[in-house]
Tab-separated table of C-alpha atoms and ligand atoms in Angstrom:
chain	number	residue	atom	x	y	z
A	1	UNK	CA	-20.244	3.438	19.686
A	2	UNK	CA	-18.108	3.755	22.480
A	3	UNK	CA	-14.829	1.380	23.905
A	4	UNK	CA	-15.292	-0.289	27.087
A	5	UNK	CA	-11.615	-0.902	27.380
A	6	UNK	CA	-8.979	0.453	25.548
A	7	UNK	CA	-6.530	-2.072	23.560
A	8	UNK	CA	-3.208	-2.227	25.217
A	9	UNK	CA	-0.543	-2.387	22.237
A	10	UNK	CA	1.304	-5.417	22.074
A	11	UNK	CA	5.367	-4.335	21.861
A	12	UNK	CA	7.676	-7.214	21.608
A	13	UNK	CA	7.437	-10.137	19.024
A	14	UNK	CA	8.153	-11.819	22.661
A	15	UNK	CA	4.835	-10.483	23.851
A	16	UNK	CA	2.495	-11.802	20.674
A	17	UNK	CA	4.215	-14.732	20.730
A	18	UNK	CA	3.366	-15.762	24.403
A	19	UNK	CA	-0.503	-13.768	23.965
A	20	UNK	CA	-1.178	-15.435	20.726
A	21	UNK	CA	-1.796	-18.760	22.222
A	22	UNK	CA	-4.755	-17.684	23.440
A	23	UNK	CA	-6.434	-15.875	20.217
A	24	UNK	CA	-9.509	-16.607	18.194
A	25	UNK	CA	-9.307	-18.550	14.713
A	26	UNK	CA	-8.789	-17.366	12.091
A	27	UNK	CA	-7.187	-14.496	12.227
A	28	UNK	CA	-6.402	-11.644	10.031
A	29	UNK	CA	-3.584	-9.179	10.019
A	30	UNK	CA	-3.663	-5.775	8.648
A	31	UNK	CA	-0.317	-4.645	7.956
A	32	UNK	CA	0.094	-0.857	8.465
A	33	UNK	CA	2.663	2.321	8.981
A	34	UNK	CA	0.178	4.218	11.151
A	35	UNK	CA	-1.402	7.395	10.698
A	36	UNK	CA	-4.503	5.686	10.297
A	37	UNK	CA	-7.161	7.003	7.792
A	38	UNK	CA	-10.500	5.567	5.523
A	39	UNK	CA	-8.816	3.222	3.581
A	40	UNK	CA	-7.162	1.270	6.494
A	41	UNK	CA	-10.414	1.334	8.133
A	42	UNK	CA	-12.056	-0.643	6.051
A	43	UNK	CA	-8.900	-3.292	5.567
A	44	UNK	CA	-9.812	-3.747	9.390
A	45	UNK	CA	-13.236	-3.791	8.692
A	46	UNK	CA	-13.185	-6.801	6.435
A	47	UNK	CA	-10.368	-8.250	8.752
A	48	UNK	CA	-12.770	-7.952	11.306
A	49	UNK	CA	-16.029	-9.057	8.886
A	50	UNK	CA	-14.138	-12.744	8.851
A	51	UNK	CA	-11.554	-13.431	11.361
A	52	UNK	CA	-11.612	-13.904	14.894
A	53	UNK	CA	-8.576	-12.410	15.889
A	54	UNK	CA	-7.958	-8.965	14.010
A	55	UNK	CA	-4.704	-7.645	14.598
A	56	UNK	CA	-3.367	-4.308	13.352
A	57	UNK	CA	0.309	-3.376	12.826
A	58	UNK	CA	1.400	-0.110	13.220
A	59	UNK	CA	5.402	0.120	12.211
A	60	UNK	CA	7.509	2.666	10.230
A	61	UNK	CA	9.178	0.314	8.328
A	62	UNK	CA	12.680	2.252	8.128
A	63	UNK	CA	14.127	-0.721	5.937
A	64	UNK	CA	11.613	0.588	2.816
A	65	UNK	CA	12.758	4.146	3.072
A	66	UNK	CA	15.676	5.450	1.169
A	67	UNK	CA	17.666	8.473	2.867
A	68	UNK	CA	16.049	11.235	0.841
A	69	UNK	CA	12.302	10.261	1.775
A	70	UNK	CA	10.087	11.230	4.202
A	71	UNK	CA	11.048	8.091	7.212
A	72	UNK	CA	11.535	11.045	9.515
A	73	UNK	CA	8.181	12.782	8.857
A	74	UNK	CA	6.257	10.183	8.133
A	75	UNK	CA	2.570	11.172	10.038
A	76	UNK	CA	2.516	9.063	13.753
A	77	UNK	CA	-0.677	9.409	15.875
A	78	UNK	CA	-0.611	5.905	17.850
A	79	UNK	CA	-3.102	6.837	20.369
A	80	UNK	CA	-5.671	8.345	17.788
A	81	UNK	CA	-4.760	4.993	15.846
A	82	UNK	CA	-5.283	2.631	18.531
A	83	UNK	CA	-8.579	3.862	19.465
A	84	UNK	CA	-9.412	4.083	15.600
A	85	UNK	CA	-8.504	0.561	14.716
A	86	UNK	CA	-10.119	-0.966	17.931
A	87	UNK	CA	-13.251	1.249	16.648
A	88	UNK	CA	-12.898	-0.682	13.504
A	89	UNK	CA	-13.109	-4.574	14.772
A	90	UNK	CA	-9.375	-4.622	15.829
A	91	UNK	CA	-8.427	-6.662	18.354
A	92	UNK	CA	-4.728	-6.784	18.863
A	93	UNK	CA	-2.603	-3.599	17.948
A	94	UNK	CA	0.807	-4.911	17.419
A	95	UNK	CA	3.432	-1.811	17.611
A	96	UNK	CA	6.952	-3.391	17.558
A	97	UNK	CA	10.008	-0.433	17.657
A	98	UNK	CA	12.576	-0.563	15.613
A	99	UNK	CA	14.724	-2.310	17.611
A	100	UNK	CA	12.357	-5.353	18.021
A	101	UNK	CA	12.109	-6.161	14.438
A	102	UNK	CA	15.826	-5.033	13.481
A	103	UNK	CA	18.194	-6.309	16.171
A	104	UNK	CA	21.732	-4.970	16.229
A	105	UNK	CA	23.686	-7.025	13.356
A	106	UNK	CA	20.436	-7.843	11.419
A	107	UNK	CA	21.475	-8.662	8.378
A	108	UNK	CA	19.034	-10.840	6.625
A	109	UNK	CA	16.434	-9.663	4.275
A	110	UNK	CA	13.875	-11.045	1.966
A	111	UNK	CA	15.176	-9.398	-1.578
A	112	UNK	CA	12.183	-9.788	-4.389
A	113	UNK	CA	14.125	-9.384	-7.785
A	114	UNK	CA	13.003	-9.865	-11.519
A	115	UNK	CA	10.457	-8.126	-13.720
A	116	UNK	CA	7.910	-7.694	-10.950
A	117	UNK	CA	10.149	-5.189	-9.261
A	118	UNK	CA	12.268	-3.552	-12.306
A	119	UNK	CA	9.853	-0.914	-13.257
A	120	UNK	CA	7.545	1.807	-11.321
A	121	UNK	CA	7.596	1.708	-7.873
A	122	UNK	CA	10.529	-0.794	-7.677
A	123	UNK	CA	12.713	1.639	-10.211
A	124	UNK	CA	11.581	4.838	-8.239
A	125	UNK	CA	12.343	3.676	-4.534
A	126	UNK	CA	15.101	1.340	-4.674
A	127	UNK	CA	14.806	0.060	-1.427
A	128	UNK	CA	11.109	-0.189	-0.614
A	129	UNK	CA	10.237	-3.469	-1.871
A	130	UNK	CA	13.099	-5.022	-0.008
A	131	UNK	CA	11.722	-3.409	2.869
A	132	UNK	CA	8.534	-4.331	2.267
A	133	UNK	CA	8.826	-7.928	1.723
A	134	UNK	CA	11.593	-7.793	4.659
A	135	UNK	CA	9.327	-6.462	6.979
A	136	UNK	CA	5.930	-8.145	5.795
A	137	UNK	CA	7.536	-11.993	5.693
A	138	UNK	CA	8.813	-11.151	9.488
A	139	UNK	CA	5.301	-10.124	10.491
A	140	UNK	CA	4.169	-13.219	8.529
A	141	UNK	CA	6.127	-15.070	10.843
A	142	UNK	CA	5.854	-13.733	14.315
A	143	UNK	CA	2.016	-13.287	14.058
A	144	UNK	CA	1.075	-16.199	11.811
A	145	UNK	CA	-2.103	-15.616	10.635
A	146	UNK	CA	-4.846	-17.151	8.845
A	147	UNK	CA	-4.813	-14.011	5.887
A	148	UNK	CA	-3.433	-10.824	5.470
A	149	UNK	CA	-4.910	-7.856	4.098
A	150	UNK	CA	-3.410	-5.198	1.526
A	151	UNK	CA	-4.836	-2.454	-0.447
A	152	UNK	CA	-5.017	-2.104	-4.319
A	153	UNK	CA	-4.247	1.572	-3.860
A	154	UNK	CA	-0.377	0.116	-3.692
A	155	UNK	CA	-1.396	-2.166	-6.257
A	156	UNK	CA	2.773	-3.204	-7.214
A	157	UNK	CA	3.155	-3.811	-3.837
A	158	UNK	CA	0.253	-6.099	-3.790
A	159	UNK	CA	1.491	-8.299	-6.368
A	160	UNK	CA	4.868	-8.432	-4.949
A	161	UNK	CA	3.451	-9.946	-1.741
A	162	UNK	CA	1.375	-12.371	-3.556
A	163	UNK	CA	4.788	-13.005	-5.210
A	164	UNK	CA	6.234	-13.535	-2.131
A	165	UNK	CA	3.655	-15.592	-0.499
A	166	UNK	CA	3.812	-18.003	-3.703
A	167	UNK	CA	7.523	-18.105	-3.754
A	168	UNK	CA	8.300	-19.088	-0.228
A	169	UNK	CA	4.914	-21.520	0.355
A	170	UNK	CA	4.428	-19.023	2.891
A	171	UNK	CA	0.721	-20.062	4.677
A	172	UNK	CA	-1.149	-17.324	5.036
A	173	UNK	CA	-4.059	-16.363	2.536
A	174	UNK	CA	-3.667	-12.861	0.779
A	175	UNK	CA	-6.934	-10.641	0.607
A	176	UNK	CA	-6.933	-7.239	-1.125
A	177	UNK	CA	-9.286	-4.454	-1.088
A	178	UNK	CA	-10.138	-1.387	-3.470
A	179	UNK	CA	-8.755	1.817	-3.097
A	180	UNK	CA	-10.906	3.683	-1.004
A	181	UNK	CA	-10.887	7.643	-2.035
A	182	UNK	CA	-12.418	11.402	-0.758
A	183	UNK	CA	-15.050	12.632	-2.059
A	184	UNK	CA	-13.365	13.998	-5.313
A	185	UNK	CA	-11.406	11.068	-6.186
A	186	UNK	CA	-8.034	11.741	-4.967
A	187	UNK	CA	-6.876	8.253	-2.914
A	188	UNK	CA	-6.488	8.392	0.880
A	189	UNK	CA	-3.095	8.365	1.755
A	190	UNK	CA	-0.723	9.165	4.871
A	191	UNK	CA	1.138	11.670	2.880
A	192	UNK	CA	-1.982	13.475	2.020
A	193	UNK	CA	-1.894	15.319	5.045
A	194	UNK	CA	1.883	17.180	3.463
A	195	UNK	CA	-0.509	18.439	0.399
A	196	UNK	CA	-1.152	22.646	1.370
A	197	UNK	CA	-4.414	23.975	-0.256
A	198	UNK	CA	-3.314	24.623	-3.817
A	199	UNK	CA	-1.661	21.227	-3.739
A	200	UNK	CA	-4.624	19.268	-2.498
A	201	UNK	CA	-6.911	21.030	-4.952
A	202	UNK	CA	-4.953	19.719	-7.635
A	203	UNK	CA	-4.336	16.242	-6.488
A	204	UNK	CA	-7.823	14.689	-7.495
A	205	UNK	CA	-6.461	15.427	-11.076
A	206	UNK	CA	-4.548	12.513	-10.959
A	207	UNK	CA	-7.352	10.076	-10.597
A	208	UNK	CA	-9.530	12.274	-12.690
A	209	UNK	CA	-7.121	11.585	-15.898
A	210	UNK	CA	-7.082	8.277	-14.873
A	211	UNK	CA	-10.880	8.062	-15.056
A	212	UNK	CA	-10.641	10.172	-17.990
A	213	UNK	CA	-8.384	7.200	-19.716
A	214	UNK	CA	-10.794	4.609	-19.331
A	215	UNK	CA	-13.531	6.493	-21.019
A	216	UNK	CA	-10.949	6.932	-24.367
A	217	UNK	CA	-10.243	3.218	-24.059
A	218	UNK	CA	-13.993	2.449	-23.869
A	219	UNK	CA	-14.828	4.687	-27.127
A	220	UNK	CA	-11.015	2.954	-28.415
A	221	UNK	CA	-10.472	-0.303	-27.525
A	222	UNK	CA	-7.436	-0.959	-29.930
A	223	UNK	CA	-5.739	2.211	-29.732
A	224	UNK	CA	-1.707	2.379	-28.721
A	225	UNK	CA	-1.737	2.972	-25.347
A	226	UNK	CA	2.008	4.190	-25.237
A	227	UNK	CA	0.730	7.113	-27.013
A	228	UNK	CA	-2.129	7.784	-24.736
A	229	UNK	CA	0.266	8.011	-21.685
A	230	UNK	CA	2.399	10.268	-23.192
A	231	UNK	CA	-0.612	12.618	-24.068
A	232	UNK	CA	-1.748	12.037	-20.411
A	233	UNK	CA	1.768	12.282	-18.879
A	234	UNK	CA	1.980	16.213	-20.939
A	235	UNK	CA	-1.550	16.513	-19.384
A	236	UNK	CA	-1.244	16.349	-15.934
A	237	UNK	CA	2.953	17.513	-16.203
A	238	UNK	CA	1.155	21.424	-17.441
A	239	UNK	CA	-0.544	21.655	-13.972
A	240	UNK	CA	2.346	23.766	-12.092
A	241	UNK	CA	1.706	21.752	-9.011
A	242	UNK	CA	2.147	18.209	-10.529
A	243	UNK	CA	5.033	16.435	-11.860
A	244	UNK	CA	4.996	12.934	-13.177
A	245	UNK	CA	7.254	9.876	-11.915
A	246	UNK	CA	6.004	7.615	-14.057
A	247	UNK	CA	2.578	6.733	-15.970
A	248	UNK	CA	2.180	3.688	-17.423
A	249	UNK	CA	-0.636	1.157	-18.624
A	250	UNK	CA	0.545	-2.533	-17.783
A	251	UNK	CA	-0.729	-5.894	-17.595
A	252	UNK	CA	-2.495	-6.461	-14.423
A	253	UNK	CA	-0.847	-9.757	-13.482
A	254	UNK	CA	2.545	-9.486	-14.709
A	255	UNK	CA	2.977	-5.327	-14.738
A	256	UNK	CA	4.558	-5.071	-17.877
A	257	UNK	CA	3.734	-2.024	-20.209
A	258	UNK	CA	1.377	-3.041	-23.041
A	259	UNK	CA	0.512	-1.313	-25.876
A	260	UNK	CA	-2.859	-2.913	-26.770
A	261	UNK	CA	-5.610	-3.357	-24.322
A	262	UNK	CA	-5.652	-6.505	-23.408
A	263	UNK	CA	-8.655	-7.222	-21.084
A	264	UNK	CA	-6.624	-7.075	-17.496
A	265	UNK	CA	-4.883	-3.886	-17.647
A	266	UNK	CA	-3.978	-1.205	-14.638
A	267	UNK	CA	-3.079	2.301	-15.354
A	268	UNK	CA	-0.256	3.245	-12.806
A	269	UNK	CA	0.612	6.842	-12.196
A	270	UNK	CA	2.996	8.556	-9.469
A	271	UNK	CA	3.183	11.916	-9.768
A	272	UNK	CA	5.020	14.508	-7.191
A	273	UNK	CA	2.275	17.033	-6.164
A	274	UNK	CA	4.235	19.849	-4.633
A	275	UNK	CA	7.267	17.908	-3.168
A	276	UNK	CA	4.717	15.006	-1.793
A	277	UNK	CA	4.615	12.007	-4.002
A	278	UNK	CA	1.557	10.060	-4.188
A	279	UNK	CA	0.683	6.856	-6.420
A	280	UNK	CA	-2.688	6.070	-7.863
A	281	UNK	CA	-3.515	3.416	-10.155
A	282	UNK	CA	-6.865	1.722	-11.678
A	283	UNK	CA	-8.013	-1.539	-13.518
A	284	UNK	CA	-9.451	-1.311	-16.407
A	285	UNK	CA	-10.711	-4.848	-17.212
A	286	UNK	CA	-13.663	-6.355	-20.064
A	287	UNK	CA	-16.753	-6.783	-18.003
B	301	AMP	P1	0.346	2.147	4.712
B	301	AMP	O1	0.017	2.441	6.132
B	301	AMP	O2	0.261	3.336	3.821
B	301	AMP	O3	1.613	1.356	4.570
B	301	AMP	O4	-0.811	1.197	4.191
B	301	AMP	C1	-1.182	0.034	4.873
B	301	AMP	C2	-2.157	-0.736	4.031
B	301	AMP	O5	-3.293	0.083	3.774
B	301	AMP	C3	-1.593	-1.147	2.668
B	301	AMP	O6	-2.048	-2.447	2.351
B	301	AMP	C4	-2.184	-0.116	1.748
B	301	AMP	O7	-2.327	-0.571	0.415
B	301	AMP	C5	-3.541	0.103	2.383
B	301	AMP	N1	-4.081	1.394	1.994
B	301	AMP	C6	-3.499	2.606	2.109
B	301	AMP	N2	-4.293	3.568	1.589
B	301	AMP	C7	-5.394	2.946	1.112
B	301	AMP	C8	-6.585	3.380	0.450
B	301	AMP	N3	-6.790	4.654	0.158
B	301	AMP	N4	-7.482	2.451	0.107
B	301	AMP	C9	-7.278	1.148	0.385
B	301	AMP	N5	-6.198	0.675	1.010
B	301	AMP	C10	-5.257	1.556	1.371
């Protein structure tokens, strides 16, 4: 397929605001930080499989970084994006800068607190779901659409939207999509691309043990599961390459660790392969 014309990227909130009076209905909004690969092409796909209007962010949200991360080499490839994403069904390609979204003297931000947010990614990265929420709730706002669309690959970050969404009557419908994965398992990320070769052949064990989990709860239904992540946290932890942030079974809706499975569980694992840190997680659920 090829693209008659090339999507101009919208810059300002100023901009959508005035353009989005003429757009389609409904309309769907993928949320992203750029560096487009798989996974977000399909979030746009099924944007573009239902709404109207598809329109893709693209924004390094600095407000969900802490100083020691990566804001500063976080992958960015806008034109290979844009032409991506418009490949995909996108319509709009919304690229605020930094300065559009966070004004001099902003000072206002949408703070998610309680057990949602104590534990894994929220304990890890202190500021990201702050940023998140900050940052997702303004685009909520500016762009207005009919849904939005997240992955399950950041499956905490998922539920603190819907949190969100539910907690401020916010109007917009939240869709979610699995985590789409390479050929040997490991989940498409952004940071994949920091991974050298030794690193990147040992990142697929991460899903692999978390494959490798639901088998022993299949044969095991009611064993402790605190034990079982210890044995998998020593597992993956004796690969040189890998070290373990956290790895933890939980209850799907309200992510606290359980120690029985319950029916609705997700296995959550971050692990720092080499210095790049990548998350993971899967359900495991009763058919
Ligand atoms: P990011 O650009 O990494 O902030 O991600 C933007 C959106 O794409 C988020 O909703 C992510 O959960 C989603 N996403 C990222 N990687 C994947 C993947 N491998 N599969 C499905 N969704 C993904």
């Amino acid at each position: 397929m090829t693209l008659s014309s090339p999507l101009v990227p919208i810059k300002t909130p100023r901009d959508l605001r005035s353009l989005k009076k003429n757009w389609g209905n409904p309309s769907g909004l993928v949320p992203t930080m750029g560096a487009l690969h798989e996974g977000h092409i399909q979030l746009i796909r099924h944007a573009a499989s239902t709404a109207e209007e598809v329109i893709v962010s693209i924004f390094v949200n600095p407000t969900q970084f802490a100083d020691n991360e990566d804001l500063e080499s976080y992958p960015r490839n806008l034109a290979s994006d844009i032409e991506m994403a418009q490949l995909a069904g996108a319509t709009q390609i919304f690229v605020p800068n930094v300065k559009d979204l966070y004004p001099n003297g902003f000072s206002t931000y949408v703070v998610p607190c309680g057990p949602l947010v104590e534990r894994w990614e929220g304990k890890s990265r202190p500021y990201l779901f702050r940023g998140v929420c900050t940052v997702v709730f303004k685009l909520f706002q500016i762009i207005q659409p009919t849904f939005a669309i997240f992955g399950q690959k950041d499956f905490q970050q998922l539920q603190v939207v819907r949190q969100m969404v539910s907690d401020l009557d916010l109007q917009v419908e939240i869709h979610a999509i699995p985590t789409v994965r390479e050929e040997d398992g490991l989940a498409m990320s952004s940071r994949n691309t920091y991974l050298d070769s030794k690193e990147r052949k040992a990142a697929p064990l991460l899903f692999q043990t978390l494959q490798q989990a639901v088998v022993i709860i299949q044969n095991d239904p009611k064993q402790n599961l605190e034990v079982l992540s210890q044995t998998l946290i020593r597992q993956l932890n004796s690969v040189p390459q890998i070290k373990i942030d956290y790895l933890g079974f939980v209850d799907a809706e309200s992510l606290q660790p359980v120690s029985q499975f319950n029916g609705n569980v997700c296995l959550m694992v971050a692990a720092f392969v080499g210095k790049t840190r990548l998350i993971d997680n899967l359900l495991i659920q009763t058919k």
